[in-house]
C-alpha positions as a printed NumPy array, in Angstrom:
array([[ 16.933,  57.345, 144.551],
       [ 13.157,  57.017, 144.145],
       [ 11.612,  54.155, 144.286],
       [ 10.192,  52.512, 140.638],
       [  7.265,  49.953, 140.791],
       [  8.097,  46.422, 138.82 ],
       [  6.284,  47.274, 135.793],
       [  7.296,  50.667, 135.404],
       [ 10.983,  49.809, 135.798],
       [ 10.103,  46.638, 133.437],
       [  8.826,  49.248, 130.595],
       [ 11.94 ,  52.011, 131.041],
       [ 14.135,  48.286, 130.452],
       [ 12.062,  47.585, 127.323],
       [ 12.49 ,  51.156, 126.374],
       [ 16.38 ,  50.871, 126.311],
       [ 16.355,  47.76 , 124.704],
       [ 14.308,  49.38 , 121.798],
       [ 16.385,  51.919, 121.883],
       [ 20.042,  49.905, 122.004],
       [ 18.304,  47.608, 118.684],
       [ 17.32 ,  51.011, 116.673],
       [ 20.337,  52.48 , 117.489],
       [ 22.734,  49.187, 116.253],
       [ 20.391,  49.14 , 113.232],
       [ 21.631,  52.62 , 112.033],
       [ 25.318,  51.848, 113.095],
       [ 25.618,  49.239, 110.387],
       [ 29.137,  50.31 , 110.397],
       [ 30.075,  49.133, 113.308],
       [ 31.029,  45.529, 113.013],
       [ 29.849,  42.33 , 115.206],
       [ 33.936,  41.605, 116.156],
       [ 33.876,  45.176, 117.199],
       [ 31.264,  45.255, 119.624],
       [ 32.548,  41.852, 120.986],
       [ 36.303,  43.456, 121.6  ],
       [ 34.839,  46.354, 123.251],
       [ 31.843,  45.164, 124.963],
       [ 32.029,  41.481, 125.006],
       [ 28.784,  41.151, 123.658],
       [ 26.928,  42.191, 119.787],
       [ 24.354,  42.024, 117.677],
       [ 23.591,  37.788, 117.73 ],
       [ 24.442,  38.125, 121.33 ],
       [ 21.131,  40.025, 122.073],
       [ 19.153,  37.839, 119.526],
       [ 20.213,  34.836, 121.62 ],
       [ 19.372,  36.677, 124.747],
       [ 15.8  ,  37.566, 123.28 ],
       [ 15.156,  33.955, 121.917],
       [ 16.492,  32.678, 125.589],
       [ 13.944,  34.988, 127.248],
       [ 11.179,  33.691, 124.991],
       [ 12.111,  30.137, 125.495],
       [ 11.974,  30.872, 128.774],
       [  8.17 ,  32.122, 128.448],
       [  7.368,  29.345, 126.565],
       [  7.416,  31.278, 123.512],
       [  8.198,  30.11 , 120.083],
       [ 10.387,  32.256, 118.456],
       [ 13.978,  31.017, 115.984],
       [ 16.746,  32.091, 115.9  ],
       [ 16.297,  33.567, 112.698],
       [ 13.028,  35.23 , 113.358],
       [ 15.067,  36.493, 116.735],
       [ 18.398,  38.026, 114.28 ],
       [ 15.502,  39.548, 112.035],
       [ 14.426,  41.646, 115.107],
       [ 17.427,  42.721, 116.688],
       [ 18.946,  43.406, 112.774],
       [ 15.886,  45.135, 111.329],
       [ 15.902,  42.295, 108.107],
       [ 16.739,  38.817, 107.89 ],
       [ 20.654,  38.24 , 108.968],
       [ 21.706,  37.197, 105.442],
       [ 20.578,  40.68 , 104.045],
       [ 21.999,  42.328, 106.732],
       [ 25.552,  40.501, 106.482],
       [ 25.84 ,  40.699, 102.293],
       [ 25.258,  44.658, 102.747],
       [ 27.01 ,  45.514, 105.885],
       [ 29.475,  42.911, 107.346],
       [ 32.942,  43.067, 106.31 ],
       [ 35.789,  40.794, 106.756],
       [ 37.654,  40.908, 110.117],
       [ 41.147,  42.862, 109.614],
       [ 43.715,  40.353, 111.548],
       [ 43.885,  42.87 , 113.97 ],
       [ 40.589,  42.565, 114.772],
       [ 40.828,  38.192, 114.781],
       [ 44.017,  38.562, 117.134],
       [ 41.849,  40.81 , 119.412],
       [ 39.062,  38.639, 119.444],
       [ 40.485,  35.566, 119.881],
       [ 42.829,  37.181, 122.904],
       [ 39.502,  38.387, 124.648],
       [ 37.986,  34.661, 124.18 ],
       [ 41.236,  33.157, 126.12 ],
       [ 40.979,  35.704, 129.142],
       [ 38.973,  33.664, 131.573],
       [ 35.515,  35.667, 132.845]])
């Protein structure tokens, strides 16, 4: 494998994060509960990350102003025009996945 300097590998890492955002932002039809039962992570998920990494910097950046990044508007636009109420299918999933221990 060759060998990637720090700041190189640091940009291709933004790049797929920019990439993984625009990408969820078109996919509005993919819900939150179904990212979380398939990957264990969604949309908030990687807003808290990014306002964790900026707290870590020292950073000031909400939680809102973090949701507005990763969902491409504020989150209460986003969730009155996409988000739609979790089937119980999708509930039972989610709340089996939360009891598995990690």
């Amino acid at each position: 494998m060759t060998e990637i300097d720090p700041t190189t590998q640091t940009e291709l890492e933004a790049a797929v994060y920019r990439r993984l955002v625009a990408h969820l932002q078109t996919r509005t039809d993919v819900q939150n509960i179904d990212l979380m039962n398939l990957a264990g992570f969604c949309r908030n998920c990687l807003s808290n990350w990014l306002k964790d990494a900026a707290d870590g910097k020292g950073l000031p950046l909400t939680k809102d102003a973090a949701r507005e990044q990763v969902y491409g508007m504020p989150f209460a636009a986003w969730k009155a025009k996409h988000q739609t109420e979790a089937s119980p299918e999708q509930q039972a999933a989610f709340a089996a996945a939360q009891a598995e221990p990690h």
